[in-house]
């Protein structure tokens, strides 16, 4: 019977879970400059030697985001050490933190779509058409 997930997927899921726990519980005591950070995913290379950890920040200011990424980058050895204690692997992958922009891009696109729909409804209303009534027919 074939496995449902590959080993790299399972290791990635475990790294995602453990790094999120480390940042939430242990890391905030080490460096309080780090704001609200969410771990949104982890990708592991095929040989399990490198891992990209995708993080999302609560701030929208680019300078603060760069500063927080730098804080994470400075302390990736600490995170990797704690990760090695929690995972039963011979070698723990080298970690690289990457900003995940998919959530903010999704919100931006959703906002653009909503604005466009509202503008179309307003134009139709000004032209004397009621789009809501036409949709019900």
XYZ file of C-alpha atoms in Angstrom:
137
model
C 0.000 0.000 0.000
C 1.456 3.341 -1.071
C 1.954 6.095 1.440
C -0.340 9.038 1.206
C 2.387 11.628 1.824
C 6.068 11.617 1.028
C 8.637 11.882 3.771
C 9.473 15.462 2.788
C 5.804 16.430 3.218
C 5.619 14.809 6.645
C 8.876 16.427 7.779
C 7.647 19.785 6.445
C 4.406 19.496 8.394
C 6.286 18.592 11.560
C 8.714 21.511 11.120
C 5.764 23.852 10.510
C 4.095 22.734 13.740
C 7.230 22.790 15.867
C 8.587 26.144 14.621
C 5.164 27.730 15.227
C 5.235 26.392 18.781
C 8.817 27.563 19.320
C 8.067 31.092 18.083
C 4.926 31.291 20.191
C 6.311 29.890 23.436
C 10.106 30.060 23.725
C 11.192 32.734 21.270
C 9.034 35.576 22.567
C 10.917 35.419 25.885
C 14.286 35.536 24.105
C 13.616 38.541 21.845
C 10.565 40.677 22.691
C 11.178 42.919 19.626
C 9.519 40.312 17.446
C 5.872 41.184 16.908
C 3.030 38.898 15.968
C 4.299 36.230 13.597
C 2.366 33.347 12.079
C 4.052 30.343 10.528
C 2.009 29.624 7.420
C 3.983 26.703 6.023
C 7.262 24.918 5.545
C 8.902 23.388 2.487
C 11.697 20.879 2.833
C 14.210 19.997 0.124
C 14.213 16.435 -1.216
C 17.403 15.555 0.637
C 15.994 17.014 3.911
C 18.972 19.346 4.311
C 17.182 22.694 3.878
C 13.809 24.013 4.950
C 12.002 27.210 3.978
C 9.699 28.376 6.745
C 7.042 30.765 5.471
C 5.993 33.432 7.963
C 3.298 36.090 7.911
C 3.575 39.293 9.934
C 0.805 41.336 11.513
C 2.502 44.621 10.594
C 1.999 46.187 7.185
C 5.012 48.518 7.372
C 7.752 47.168 5.096
C 10.562 48.457 7.328
C 9.174 46.651 10.389
C 8.704 43.473 8.371
C 12.326 43.610 7.173
C 13.477 44.197 10.751
C 11.454 41.236 12.033
C 12.774 38.990 9.242
C 16.295 40.058 10.251
C 15.533 39.156 13.890
C 14.337 35.716 12.806
C 17.384 35.286 10.582
C 19.758 36.208 13.436
C 18.127 33.636 15.710
C 17.618 30.754 13.275
C 20.381 28.789 15.025
C 18.473 29.018 18.306
C 15.284 27.860 16.589
C 17.133 25.001 14.895
C 18.642 23.893 18.213
C 15.217 23.735 19.858
C 13.850 22.004 16.771
C 16.550 19.320 17.003
C 15.495 18.573 20.579
C 11.858 18.145 19.526
C 12.303 16.092 16.368
C 13.786 12.629 16.160
C 15.958 13.044 13.076
C 19.646 12.412 12.550
C 20.146 15.918 11.161
C 17.697 18.777 11.310
C 17.383 20.838 8.115
C 18.978 24.281 7.913
C 16.197 26.837 8.295
C 15.549 29.889 6.145
C 12.687 32.241 7.017
C 10.741 33.663 4.067
C 7.891 36.163 4.150
C 4.648 34.622 2.902
C 2.818 37.241 0.863
C 0.028 34.957 -0.372
C -2.384 35.983 2.409
C -1.852 39.708 1.924
C -2.039 39.320 -1.872
C -5.283 37.370 -1.510
C -6.750 40.115 0.659
C -5.637 42.766 -1.835
C -7.179 40.907 -4.772
C -10.397 40.327 -2.848
C -10.585 44.032 -2.080
C -10.023 44.909 -5.748
C -12.775 42.514 -6.827
C -15.207 43.921 -4.277
C -14.452 47.490 -5.394
C -14.933 46.552 -9.045
C -18.267 44.839 -8.363
C -19.503 47.833 -6.363
C -18.451 50.241 -9.141
C -20.268 48.112 -11.744
C -23.433 48.102 -9.626
C -23.200 51.864 -9.220
C -22.792 52.381 -12.986
C -25.748 50.088 -13.667
C -27.861 51.968 -11.114
C -26.956 55.286 -12.753
C -27.936 53.820 -16.134
C -31.348 52.905 -14.719
C -30.786 49.173 -14.345
C -31.186 47.168 -11.155
C -28.661 44.315 -11.232
C -29.991 42.726 -8.064
C -33.477 42.373 -9.599
C -32.001 41.026 -12.851
C -30.067 38.355 -10.899
C -33.288 37.103 -9.262
C -34.996 36.552 -12.614
